[in-house]
Coordinates of C-alpha atoms in Angstrom, one line a residue:
X331 CA 0.0 0.0 0.1
X332 CA 1.4 3.4 -1.0
X333 CA 2.2 5.7 1.9
X334 CA 1.9 9.6 1.5
X335 CA 5.0 11.7 2.0
X336 CA 3.3 13.2 5.4
X337 CA 2.8 9.5 6.6
X338 CA 6.3 8.6 5.9
X339 CA 7.6 11.6 7.7
X340 CA 5.3 11.0 10.8
X341 CA 6.4 7.4 10.8
X342 CA 10.1 8.5 11.0
X343 CA 9.4 10.7 13.8
X344 CA 7.4 8.3 15.7
X345 CA 10.2 5.6 15.2
X346 CA 12.8 7.7 16.4
X347 CA 10.7 8.7 19.6
X348 CA 9.8 5.0 20.4
X349 CA 13.6 3.9 19.9
X350 CA 14.6 6.8 22.3
X351 CA 12.1 5.7 24.8
X352 CA 13.5 2.2 24.8
X353 CA 17.0 3.3 25.6
X354 CA 16.0 3.5 29.4
X355 CA 15.9 -0.3 29.4
X356 CA 19.7 -0.6 28.5
X357 CA 19.8 -2.0 32.4
X358 CA 18.4 -5.1 31.1
X359 CA 21.8 -5.8 29.5
X360 CA 23.1 -7.1 32.7
X361 CA 20.6 -10.0 32.2
X362 CA 22.3 -11.2 28.9
X363 CA 25.3 -13.5 28.5
X364 CA 25.4 -12.7 24.8
X365 CA 25.5 -9.1 23.4
X366 CA 24.2 -10.2 20.1
X367 CA 21.2 -11.5 21.8
X368 CA 20.5 -8.5 23.5
X369 CA 20.9 -6.4 20.3
X370 CA 18.5 -8.7 18.7
X371 CA 15.8 -8.2 21.5
X372 CA 16.2 -4.4 21.4
X373 CA 15.9 -4.1 17.6
X374 CA 14.0 -7.0 16.2
X375 CA 10.5 -5.7 17.4
X376 CA 10.9 -2.2 15.6
X377 CA 12.2 -4.0 12.5
X378 CA 9.0 -6.2 12.4
X379 CA 6.8 -3.0 12.9
X380 CA 8.6 -1.4 9.7
X381 CA 8.5 -4.4 7.6
X382 CA 5.1 -5.7 8.1
X383 CA 2.8 -2.6 8.6
X384 CA 0.7 -1.9 5.7
X385 CA -0.6 1.5 6.6
X386 CA 0.5 4.3 8.8
X387 CA -2.5 3.8 11.1
X388 CA -1.4 0.1 11.6
X389 CA 2.4 1.2 12.0
X390 CA 1.3 3.7 14.7
X391 CA -0.7 0.9 16.5
X392 CA 2.0 -1.7 16.4
X393 CA 4.6 0.8 17.5
X394 CA 2.6 1.7 20.5
X395 CA 2.3 -1.8 21.3
X396 CA 6.4 -2.3 21.0
X397 CA 6.6 0.7 23.4
X398 CA 4.3 -0.9 26.0
X399 CA 6.4 -4.0 25.7
X400 CA 9.6 -2.1 26.7
X401 CA 7.8 -0.3 29.3
X402 CA 5.5 -2.8 30.9
X403 CA 5.8 -6.2 29.5
X404 CA 9.6 -6.7 30.1
X405 CA 8.5 -5.9 33.9
X406 CA 5.7 -8.7 33.6
X407 CA 7.2 -10.7 36.4
X408 CA 8.1 -7.8 38.7
X409 CA 5.4 -9.2 41.1
X410 CA 3.5 -12.5 40.9
X411 CA 0.0 -13.3 41.8
X412 CA 0.7 -14.1 45.6
X413 CA 2.4 -10.8 45.9
X414 CA -0.2 -8.7 44.1
X415 CA -2.7 -10.3 46.5
X416 CA -0.8 -9.3 49.6
X417 CA -0.6 -5.9 48.3
X418 CA -4.3 -5.8 47.5
X419 CA -5.1 -6.9 51.3
X420 CA -2.8 -4.0 52.2
X421 CA -4.8 -1.6 50.1
X422 CA -8.1 -2.9 51.4
X423 CA -7.0 -2.3 54.9
X424 CA -5.9 1.4 54.1
X425 CA -9.3 1.8 52.2
X426 CA -11.3 0.6 55.4
X427 CA -9.2 3.1 57.6
X428 CA -10.6 5.7 55.2
X429 CA -14.0 5.0 55.7
X430 CA -14.7 2.8 52.5
X431 CA -16.9 -0.3 52.8
X432 CA -14.6 -3.1 51.3
X433 CA -13.5 -6.8 51.9
X434 CA -11.5 -9.3 49.9
X435 CA -11.5 -13.0 49.8
X436 CA -8.1 -13.9 48.8
X437 CA -8.4 -17.6 48.7
X438 CA -11.4 -17.4 46.2
X439 CA -9.4 -14.7 44.2
X440 CA -6.3 -16.8 44.0
X441 CA -8.4 -20.0 42.9
X442 CA -10.1 -17.8 40.0
X443 CA -6.7 -16.5 38.9
X444 CA -5.2 -20.0 38.8
X445 CA -8.1 -21.0 36.8
X446 CA -7.6 -18.2 34.4
X447 CA -3.9 -19.1 34.1
X448 CA -4.5 -22.7 33.4
X449 CA -6.9 -21.9 30.7
X450 CA -4.7 -19.3 29.3
X451 CA -1.8 -21.9 29.1
X452 CA -3.9 -24.5 27.4
X453 CA -4.8 -22.0 24.6
X454 CA -1.0 -21.1 23.9
X455 CA -0.9 -23.3 20.7
X456 CA -4.3 -22.3 19.2
X457 CA -4.7 -19.5 16.8
X458 CA -7.6 -16.9 17.1
X459 CA -10.3 -19.1 15.0
X460 CA -9.3 -22.0 17.5
X461 CA -9.8 -19.8 20.5
X462 CA -13.1 -18.5 19.3
X463 CA -14.1 -22.1 18.9
X464 CA -13.3 -22.8 22.4
X465 CA -15.5 -19.6 23.5
X466 CA -18.4 -20.9 21.5
X467 CA -18.2 -24.4 23.3
X468 CA -18.1 -22.7 26.6
X469 CA -20.9 -20.3 26.1
X470 CA -23.1 -22.8 24.3
X471 CA -25.9 -23.8 26.5
X472 CA -25.4 -21.0 29.0
X473 CA -28.3 -18.8 29.8
X474 CA -27.8 -15.1 29.0
X475 CA -28.4 -13.6 32.4
X476 CA -28.0 -9.9 33.5
X477 CA -25.0 -9.3 36.0
X478 CA -27.4 -9.0 38.9
X479 CA -28.5 -12.7 38.4
X480 CA -25.1 -14.2 38.2
X481 CA -24.5 -17.1 40.7
X482 CA -21.4 -17.6 42.9
X483 CA -20.7 -20.7 40.7
X484 CA -21.1 -18.9 37.3
X485 CA -18.8 -16.1 38.6
X486 CA -16.0 -18.5 39.9
X487 CA -16.0 -20.9 37.0
X488 CA -17.3 -19.6 34.0
X489 CA -15.9 -16.0 34.1
X490 CA -12.2 -16.9 34.7
X491 CA -12.5 -19.2 31.7
X492 CA -14.2 -16.5 29.5
X493 CA -11.6 -14.0 30.7
X494 CA -8.8 -16.3 29.8
X495 CA -10.2 -16.8 26.4
X496 CA -10.7 -13.1 25.6
X497 CA -7.3 -12.3 27.0
X498 CA -5.7 -15.1 24.7
X499 CA -7.0 -13.3 21.6
X500 CA -5.7 -9.9 22.8
X501 CA -2.3 -11.3 23.4
X502 CA -1.9 -12.8 19.9
X503 CA -2.8 -9.4 18.3
X504 CA -0.6 -7.4 20.8
X505 CA 2.4 -9.7 20.5
X506 CA 2.8 -10.0 16.8
X507 CA 6.0 -8.0 16.7
X508 CA 7.6 -9.4 19.7
X509 CA 7.0 -13.1 18.9
X510 CA 10.2 -13.2 16.9
X511 CA 12.2 -12.6 20.2
X512 CA 10.1 -15.3 22.0
X513 CA 8.2 -12.7 24.0
X514 CA 4.6 -11.9 24.3
X515 CA 2.7 -9.1 25.7
X516 CA 0.1 -10.2 28.4
X517 CA -2.4 -8.4 30.6
X518 CA -0.6 -8.1 34.0
X519 CA -1.9 -10.2 37.1
X520 CA -2.9 -6.9 38.6
X521 CA -5.1 -6.1 35.8
X522 CA -6.6 -9.4 35.7
X523 CA -7.2 -9.3 39.5
X524 CA -9.1 -5.9 38.9
X525 CA -11.4 -7.5 36.6
X526 CA -12.1 -10.5 38.6
X527 CA -12.9 -8.3 41.5
X528 CA -15.0 -5.9 39.4
X529 CA -17.0 -8.9 38.4
X530 CA -17.3 -9.9 42.0
X531 CA -15.8 -13.4 41.7
X532 CA -15.0 -13.5 45.4
X533 CA -18.5 -12.3 46.6
X534 CA -20.5 -15.2 47.7
X535 CA -23.9 -13.7 47.1
X536 CA -25.9 -13.8 43.9
X537 CA -25.2 -11.1 41.4
X538 CA -22.2 -8.7 40.6
X539 CA -22.3 -5.7 43.3
X540 CA -21.7 -2.2 42.1
X541 CA -18.1 -1.8 42.5
X542 CA -15.5 1.0 42.0
X543 CA -11.7 0.2 41.7
X544 CA -8.6 2.5 41.9
X545 CA -6.2 1.6 39.2
X546 CA -3.1 3.8 39.4
X547 CA -2.4 6.0 36.3
X548 CA -0.5 4.3 33.5
X549 CA -1.5 0.8 34.9
X550 CA -3.8 0.1 32.0
X551 CA -7.3 1.2 32.7
X552 CA -8.2 0.9 29.0
X553 CA -7.0 -2.6 28.7
X554 CA -9.1 -3.6 31.9
X555 CA -12.2 -1.9 30.3
X556 CA -11.6 -3.5 26.9
X557 CA -11.4 -7.0 28.2
X558 CA -14.1 -6.5 30.7
X559 CA -16.5 -5.1 28.1
X560 CA -15.8 -8.2 25.9
X561 CA -16.6 -10.6 28.7
X562 CA -19.7 -8.7 29.6
X563 CA -20.9 -8.7 25.8
X564 CA -20.1 -12.5 25.3
X565 CA -22.5 -13.2 28.3
X566 CA -25.3 -11.6 26.5
X567 CA -25.0 -7.9 28.2
X568 CA -24.5 -4.6 26.7
X569 CA -21.7 -2.3 28.0
X570 CA -21.6 1.4 28.0
X571 CA -18.1 2.6 28.8
X572 CA -18.4 6.3 29.6
X573 CA -15.7 9.0 30.2
X574 CA -15.6 12.7 30.7
X575 CA -13.2 13.1 27.8
X576 CA -14.2 12.8 24.1
X577 CA -10.6 12.4 23.1
X578 CA -10.1 9.6 25.5
X579 CA -13.4 7.8 24.7
X580 CA -12.5 8.1 20.8
X581 CA -9.0 6.9 21.6
X582 CA -10.0 3.8 23.6
X583 CA -12.7 2.9 21.0
X584 CA -10.3 3.1 18.1
X585 CA -7.7 1.0 20.2
X586 CA -10.3 -1.8 20.5
X587 CA -12.4 -1.7 17.5
X588 CA -10.3 -4.1 15.6
X589 CA -10.1 -6.4 18.7
X590 CA -13.9 -6.5 19.2
X591 CA -14.2 -7.0 15.6
X592 CA -12.4 -10.5 15.8
X593 CA -15.4 -11.6 17.9
X594 CA -17.8 -11.0 14.9
X595 CA -19.6 -14.4 15.2
X596 CA -20.5 -13.4 18.6
X597 CA -21.5 -9.8 17.4
X598 CA -20.1 -8.1 20.6
X599 CA -18.8 -4.9 18.8
X600 CA -22.2 -3.6 18.6
X601 CA -22.8 -4.3 22.3
X602 CA -19.9 -2.3 23.5
X603 CA -20.2 1.5 23.2
X604 CA -17.6 4.1 24.2
X605 CA -19.3 7.5 24.9
X606 CA -18.7 10.7 27.1
X607 CA -21.2 11.5 29.8
X608 CA -22.9 14.0 27.6
X609 CA -23.3 11.5 24.7
X610 CA -25.0 9.0 27.0
X611 CA -27.5 11.8 28.4
X612 CA -28.2 12.8 24.8
X613 CA -28.8 9.2 23.6
X614 CA -31.4 8.6 26.4
X615 CA -33.6 11.4 24.8
X616 CA -34.7 9.2 21.8
X617 CA -38.2 9.1 20.8
X618 CA -40.3 6.8 18.4
X619 CA -42.0 8.7 15.2
X620 CA -43.9 6.5 13.1
X621 CA -42.3 3.4 14.4
X622 CA -38.8 4.7 13.8
X623 CA -36.3 5.9 16.6
X624 CA -35.5 9.7 16.2
X625 CA -33.3 12.0 18.3
X626 CA -34.9 14.6 20.3
X627 CA -33.1 17.2 18.2
X628 CA -34.7 15.9 14.9
X629 CA -38.1 15.7 16.6
X630 CA -37.8 19.3 17.9
X631 CA -36.7 20.5 14.6
X632 CA -39.8 19.1 12.7
X633 CA -42.3 20.3 15.4
X634 CA -40.9 23.9 15.2
X635 CA -41.1 23.8 11.6
X636 CA -44.6 22.2 11.6
X637 CA -43.3 19.0 9.7
X638 CA -44.5 16.7 12.4
X639 CA -47.8 16.0 14.3
X640 CA -47.3 15.7 18.0
X641 CA -49.8 12.6 18.1
X642 CA -47.3 10.7 16.0
X643 CA -44.6 10.7 18.8
X644 CA -44.2 8.2 21.5
X645 CA -41.7 7.1 24.2
X646 CA -39.9 4.2 23.6
X647 CA -40.3 1.2 25.8
X648 CA -37.8 0.3 28.5
X649 CA -35.6 -2.7 27.6
X650 CA -32.8 -4.1 29.6
X651 CA -30.3 -1.5 30.7
X652 CA -26.5 -1.9 29.8
X653 CA -23.7 -2.2 32.3
X654 CA -22.4 1.0 33.1
X655 CA -18.7 1.1 33.1
X656 CA -17.3 4.6 34.3
X657 CA -13.8 5.5 33.5
X658 CA -12.2 8.2 35.7
X659 CA -14.8 8.0 38.2
X660 CA -13.3 10.8 40.3
X661 CA -13.9 13.5 37.6
X662 CA -17.6 12.5 37.5
X663 CA -17.8 13.4 41.1
X664 CA -16.1 16.8 40.5
X665 CA -17.7 20.1 40.3
X666 CA -18.1 19.9 36.4
X667 CA -20.4 17.0 36.6
X668 CA -21.8 15.9 39.9
X669 CA -24.5 18.6 40.8
X670 CA -24.5 20.2 37.4
X671 CA -27.0 19.7 34.5
X672 CA -26.7 18.8 30.9
X673 CA -28.8 21.3 29.1
X674 CA -29.5 20.0 25.5
X675 CA -30.5 22.4 22.7
X676 CA -31.2 22.1 19.0
X677 CA -30.0 24.6 16.5
X678 CA -32.4 24.9 13.6
X679 CA -30.8 26.1 10.5
X680 CA -32.7 28.6 8.4
X681 CA -31.3 30.2 5.1
X682 CA -32.9 33.5 6.1
X683 CA -31.1 33.8 9.3
X684 CA -27.6 33.4 7.4
X685 CA -28.7 36.8 5.9
X686 CA -30.3 38.3 9.0
X687 CA -27.5 37.5 11.7
X688 CA -24.5 39.2 9.7
X689 CA -26.8 42.1 9.0
X690 CA -27.5 42.5 12.6
X691 CA -23.6 42.3 13.5
X692 CA -23.0 44.8 10.7
X693 CA -25.5 47.1 12.5
X694 CA -24.1 47.1 15.9
X695 CA -20.5 47.2 14.6
X696 CA -21.6 50.7 13.0
X697 CA -21.7 51.9 16.8
X698 CA -25.6 51.5 17.2
X699 CA -26.2 50.1 20.7
X700 CA -29.7 51.4 21.4
X701 CA -31.7 48.0 21.4
X702 CA -35.0 49.1 20.5
X703 CA -33.5 51.1 17.4
X704 CA -31.3 48.0 16.3
X705 CA -34.5 45.7 16.5
X706 CA -36.3 48.1 14.3
X707 CA -33.6 48.1 11.8
X708 CA -33.4 44.3 11.7
X709 CA -37.1 43.9 11.4
X710 CA -36.9 46.5 8.4
X711 CA -34.3 44.1 6.8
X712 CA -36.4 41.1 7.5
X713 CA -39.4 42.7 5.8
X714 CA -37.2 43.3 2.8
X715 CA -35.7 39.9 2.4
X716 CA -39.1 38.2 2.9
X717 CA -40.1 39.7 -0.5
X718 CA -37.9 37.0 -2.0
X719 CA -39.7 33.7 -2.8
X720 CA -36.9 31.6 -1.6
X721 CA -37.5 32.7 2.2
X722 CA -41.3 31.5 2.0
X723 CA -40.6 28.8 4.6
X724 CA -39.0 31.4 7.1
X725 CA -42.1 33.7 6.3
X726 CA -44.4 30.7 7.2
X727 CA -42.5 30.2 10.4
X728 CA -42.6 33.9 11.8
X729 CA -46.2 33.8 10.9
X730 CA -46.9 30.7 13.0
X731 CA -44.5 31.3 15.9
X732 CA -44.1 35.3 15.8
X733 CA -43.9 35.4 19.8
X734 CA -41.1 32.7 19.7
X735 CA -39.0 34.3 17.1
X736 CA -39.4 37.8 18.8
X737 CA -38.1 36.3 22.1
X738 CA -35.1 35.0 20.4
X739 CA -34.6 38.2 18.2
X740 CA -34.4 40.0 21.6
X741 CA -31.6 37.9 22.9
X742 CA -29.9 37.8 19.6
X743 CA -29.8 41.7 19.6
X744 CA -28.7 41.8 23.2
X745 CA -25.9 39.4 22.7
X746 CA -24.7 41.2 19.6
X747 CA -24.5 44.5 21.5
X748 CA -22.7 42.9 24.4
X749 CA -19.9 41.3 22.2
X750 CA -19.5 44.5 20.0
X751 CA -19.4 46.9 22.9
X752 CA -16.9 44.7 25.1
X753 CA -14.8 43.0 22.5
X754 CA -11.5 44.4 24.0
X755 CA -12.4 43.7 27.6
X756 CA -11.6 40.7 29.8
X757 CA -15.2 39.1 30.3
X758 CA -16.4 35.7 29.9
X759 CA -18.4 36.0 26.8
X760 CA -15.2 37.3 25.0
X761 CA -12.4 35.2 26.5
X762 CA -14.2 31.8 26.0
X763 CA -14.3 31.7 22.3
X764 CA -11.9 30.9 19.4
X765 CA -12.1 29.8 15.8
X766 CA -10.5 26.1 15.5
X767 CA -8.4 24.6 12.7
X768 CA -11.5 23.7 10.9
X769 CA -13.0 27.1 10.7
X770 CA -15.5 26.5 13.5
X771 CA -16.3 28.6 16.3
X772 CA -15.7 27.1 19.7
X773 CA -16.6 27.9 23.3
X774 CA -14.5 26.7 26.1
X775 CA -16.4 24.6 28.3
X776 CA -16.0 23.9 32.2
X777 CA -13.3 21.4 31.7
X778 CA -11.2 23.9 29.8
X779 CA -11.8 22.2 26.4
X780 CA -13.0 24.3 23.5
X781 CA -15.9 22.7 21.9
X782 CA -18.1 23.5 18.7
X783 CA -21.0 22.0 20.5
X784 CA -21.0 24.1 23.7
X785 CA -23.4 27.2 23.2
X786 CA -24.3 30.2 25.4
X787 CA -27.4 31.7 24.0
X788 CA -26.2 33.5 20.8
X789 CA -22.6 34.6 21.8
X790 CA -21.0 31.9 19.8
X791 CA -22.7 33.5 16.5
X792 CA -21.4 37.0 17.3
X793 CA -18.0 36.0 18.5
X794 CA -17.5 34.1 15.3
X795 CA -18.2 37.5 13.4
X796 CA -15.8 39.2 15.9
X797 CA -12.9 36.9 15.3
X798 CA -13.4 36.1 11.6
X799 CA -14.0 39.9 10.6
X800 CA -14.8 39.1 7.0
X801 CA -15.6 36.3 4.5
X802 CA -17.9 34.6 6.9
X803 CA -18.6 31.0 6.4
X804 CA -21.7 29.4 8.3
X805 CA -20.1 25.8 7.8
X806 CA -23.7 24.3 7.4
X807 CA -25.2 26.4 10.0
X808 CA -22.5 25.5 12.6
X809 CA -21.2 29.1 13.0
X810 CA -24.4 31.1 12.4
X811 CA -27.5 31.1 10.6
X812 CA -29.7 29.1 13.1
X813 CA -32.3 29.4 16.0
X814 CA -31.2 27.9 19.2
X815 CA -33.7 26.1 21.3
X816 CA -33.3 24.6 24.6
X817 CA -35.5 21.9 25.6
X818 CA -34.9 21.1 29.4
X819 CA -32.0 20.3 32.0
X820 CA -31.0 16.7 32.9
X821 CA -29.0 16.1 36.1
X822 CA -25.7 14.4 35.6
X823 CA -26.0 12.9 39.1
X824 CA -29.3 11.0 38.2
X825 CA -27.5 9.3 35.3
X826 CA -26.2 6.2 37.1
X827 CA -29.6 5.9 38.7
X828 CA -30.9 4.4 35.6
X829 CA -28.4 1.5 35.6
X830 CA -28.7 -1.9 37.6
X831 CA -25.0 -2.5 37.3
X832 CA -22.3 -0.1 37.7
X833 CA -18.5 -0.7 37.6
X834 CA -15.9 2.0 37.7
X835 CA -12.3 2.9 37.8
X836 CA -10.2 5.8 38.9
X837 CA -6.6 6.8 39.5
X838 CA -7.6 8.7 42.8
X839 CA -10.5 6.9 44.4
X840 CA -8.9 6.6 47.8
X841 CA -8.8 10.6 47.8
X842 CA -12.6 10.9 47.7
X843 CA -14.0 13.0 50.5
X844 CA -17.0 12.3 52.6
X845 CA -19.7 13.8 50.5
X846 CA -18.2 11.7 47.5
X847 CA -18.5 8.7 49.5
X848 CA -22.0 9.4 50.5
X849 CA -22.7 9.6 46.9
X850 CA -21.1 6.2 46.1
X851 CA -23.5 4.8 48.9
X852 CA -26.5 6.5 47.2
X853 CA -25.8 4.8 43.9
X854 CA -25.7 1.5 45.7
X855 CA -22.0 1.1 45.4
X856 CA -21.3 -1.6 47.8
X857 CA -17.6 -2.3 47.6
X858 CA -14.5 -0.9 46.2
X859 CA -10.9 -2.1 45.4
X860 CA -7.4 -0.5 45.3
X861 CA -5.3 -2.3 43.1
X862 CA -1.3 -2.3 43.7
X863 CA 1.1 -1.1 41.2
X864 CA 2.6 -3.4 38.5
X865 CA 5.9 -2.7 40.1
X866 CA 5.2 -3.6 43.8
X867 CA 4.6 -1.3 46.7
X868 CA 3.8 2.3 46.0
X869 CA 6.6 4.7 47.1
X870 CA 4.8 7.9 46.7
X871 CA 3.9 9.3 50.0
X872 CA 1.8 12.6 50.2
X873 CA 1.6 14.4 53.4
X874 CA -1.0 17.3 53.3
X875 CA 0.7 19.3 56.0
X876 CA 4.3 19.2 54.3
X877 CA 3.5 18.9 50.6
X878 CA 0.7 21.5 50.6
X879 CA 2.0 24.9 50.2
X880 CA 0.2 28.3 50.0
X881 CA 1.7 31.3 48.5
X882 CA 0.6 34.9 49.1
X883 CA 0.8 36.0 45.4
X884 CA 0.8 34.5 41.9
X885 CA 4.1 35.6 41.2
X886 CA 5.6 33.7 44.3
X887 CA 3.3 30.8 43.4
X888 CA 4.9 30.6 39.8
X889 CA 8.5 31.0 41.4
X890 CA 7.9 28.1 43.8
X891 CA 6.6 25.8 41.0
X892 CA 9.7 26.7 38.8
X893 CA 11.9 25.9 41.7
X894 CA 10.4 22.5 42.2
X895 CA 10.6 22.1 38.3
X896 CA 14.4 22.7 38.3
X897 CA 15.0 20.4 41.3
X898 CA 13.4 17.5 39.5
X899 CA 15.1 18.3 36.2
X900 CA 18.6 18.1 38.0
X901 CA 17.6 14.4 38.9
X902 CA 16.7 13.6 35.2
X903 CA 13.0 13.3 36.0
X904 CA 10.1 14.0 33.6
X905 CA 7.9 16.8 35.4
X906 CA 4.0 17.2 34.9
X907 CA 2.7 20.7 36.4
X908 CA -1.3 20.6 36.4
X909 CA -3.1 23.9 36.4
X910 CA -6.8 24.6 36.9
X911 CA -7.6 26.4 33.2
X912 CA -5.6 27.0 30.0
X913 CA -5.2 30.6 31.0
X914 CA -3.1 29.9 34.1
X915 CA -1.0 27.6 31.9
X916 CA -0.5 30.2 29.3
X917 CA 0.6 32.7 32.1
X918 CA 3.2 30.3 33.5
X919 CA 4.6 29.4 30.0
X920 CA 4.9 32.9 28.8
X921 CA 6.9 33.7 32.0
X922 CA 9.4 30.7 32.0
X923 CA 9.4 29.2 28.4
X924 CA 12.9 30.7 27.8
X925 CA 14.2 29.1 31.1
X926 CA 13.1 25.4 30.3
X927 CA 14.6 23.5 27.3
X928 CA 12.0 20.9 27.0
X929 CA 8.6 22.5 27.6
X930 CA 5.4 21.3 26.3
X931 CA 1.8 22.3 26.8
X932 CA -1.1 20.0 26.9
X933 CA -4.5 21.7 27.5
X934 CA -6.9 19.3 25.4
X935 CA -7.4 21.6 22.3
X936 CA -4.6 20.3 20.5
X937 CA -5.0 18.2 17.2
X938 CA -5.3 14.6 18.0
X939 CA -1.8 13.8 16.6
X940 CA -0.2 16.9 18.5
X941 CA -1.9 15.6 21.7
X942 CA -0.8 12.2 21.2
X943 CA 2.9 13.1 20.6
X944 CA 3.0 15.5 23.7
X945 CA 1.5 12.9 25.8
X946 CA 4.2 10.3 24.7
X947 CA 6.9 12.8 25.3
X948 CA 5.5 13.8 29.0
X949 CA 7.4 10.7 30.3
X950 CA 10.8 11.5 28.7
X951 CA 13.6 12.6 31.2
X952 CA 13.9 16.3 31.7
X953 CA 10.6 17.1 29.8
X954 CA 8.1 19.4 31.4
X955 CA 4.6 19.4 30.5
X956 CA 2.2 22.1 31.6
X957 CA -1.4 20.6 31.5
X958 CA -4.9 21.6 32.6
X959 CA -6.7 19.5 35.3
X960 CA -8.9 18.1 32.6
X961 CA -5.8 16.4 31.2

């Protein structure tokens, strides 16, 4: 397959970075008696990626696998199952001391893990079709039951077997570039323990309890949810994997799409959905119109334009609910979601408004800010354009919904005047906007991410005009030319209440405060797990009285951060500095960029390729990455 010049250049850069990252593992040389074997093990995986990748996308995926091999798989045996279980028990004891309701049955977990290991070993000589045949035999005759009806016997005998079969398929596709050095990439025993804990194998009661687990940063939450989702789907259940970040949800979906596709005979790919919190709320607003499922936006548009009779609409019947898998549970409990509402709206594109809204901006930019006069001039303009037959539909719309349009015209005029009058001031409805790489107006949301689907009345439209200045392009009614109608508010906090089965992971579960623990109980979260590190006992110790420092000015705050950065760079460490917003990141960057050699910024608004590159670089020695809390 022909590669473009851009793909070739990107591949060369990616390859250099990956090889550079692998240099940190030269310490393994001490384990070799033959230098030639060491050279082979260090270079052949990269050679395999270069020689056998048919596209840049495949090249990048395989290269990531090789990087993960050097980062994690070579440390696969750092701790075994017995040590992992010991550390799990220690984490459970610490969790109890912090007020969490949790327990662990070590003997059952060890027995289930051994069953998993034995089955995995028995599959080593099989190819993927052979493993799928084993799955078919094992699920044949098994009744498809929701998680709340799983028996202890099913959890302790069938689940470990299915997990081993799913893992065996994953191992084959992940290990293709390290097999030539007689190595393989396997899920770590800690990851398998986490899945077994989440599926309640050591719980002797019927059903899978609602369960949250702490999985440390960089310890494979994506792999845990990928394998977990596959097991859930193979048992006849649906899984909704939900995350706060569109980038992370899309990344994980793309990472596992091909894996799920391998199970096509079981049709699990359609049963596992990767979504954001907003997606899952929006998807709940489906209606049935003439026996066809339609989005609320579509229904609202047709109702407003008199294309739909209300009597043809009905609410869909309740079917079995999916299993809710929440990634980054701690973010869900943050102020950005818990206690906030999702406020859906529909933008109804109208050709006439593509003329009216730029005209309104032209009027106020001429220095006319008296609202009543502005509205009078806009109405005169509307009267004039309605003489044109091509705006007949808009003429009918105004005739039928005049009071509705007048309400929105009032808001449009008010927003246009505010943006024009205060365009040089530091006010929220000016600072939050920018035009992105694709020419779309974007508003910064509460997470600090610029989004073309976040709206504040009609400020988006007039900030687009302000920033673009000329040669306006509505981009199919995204930038302007629409009527914005909201249709209610839905509480994020109520979202989990619709699910019978909830499983979640987070990197910082043990730091939840009392109100967040209370919220867990309200959702029926009966237990939690705190998984140990791949590399053994954690060395990180945070003492709030010693490690939390308050400065009396922003300047001193910046200076203190810079001192900490320099101290860590001296020890050849990578440094991550998290700020609340992108504005704070930029303020620090402008002040100290000239004093730090390898300084990168990560605020979540970068193109996906740039974001991925900076994330990969964040762990490189003496690299400093400034990031927002959303990252």
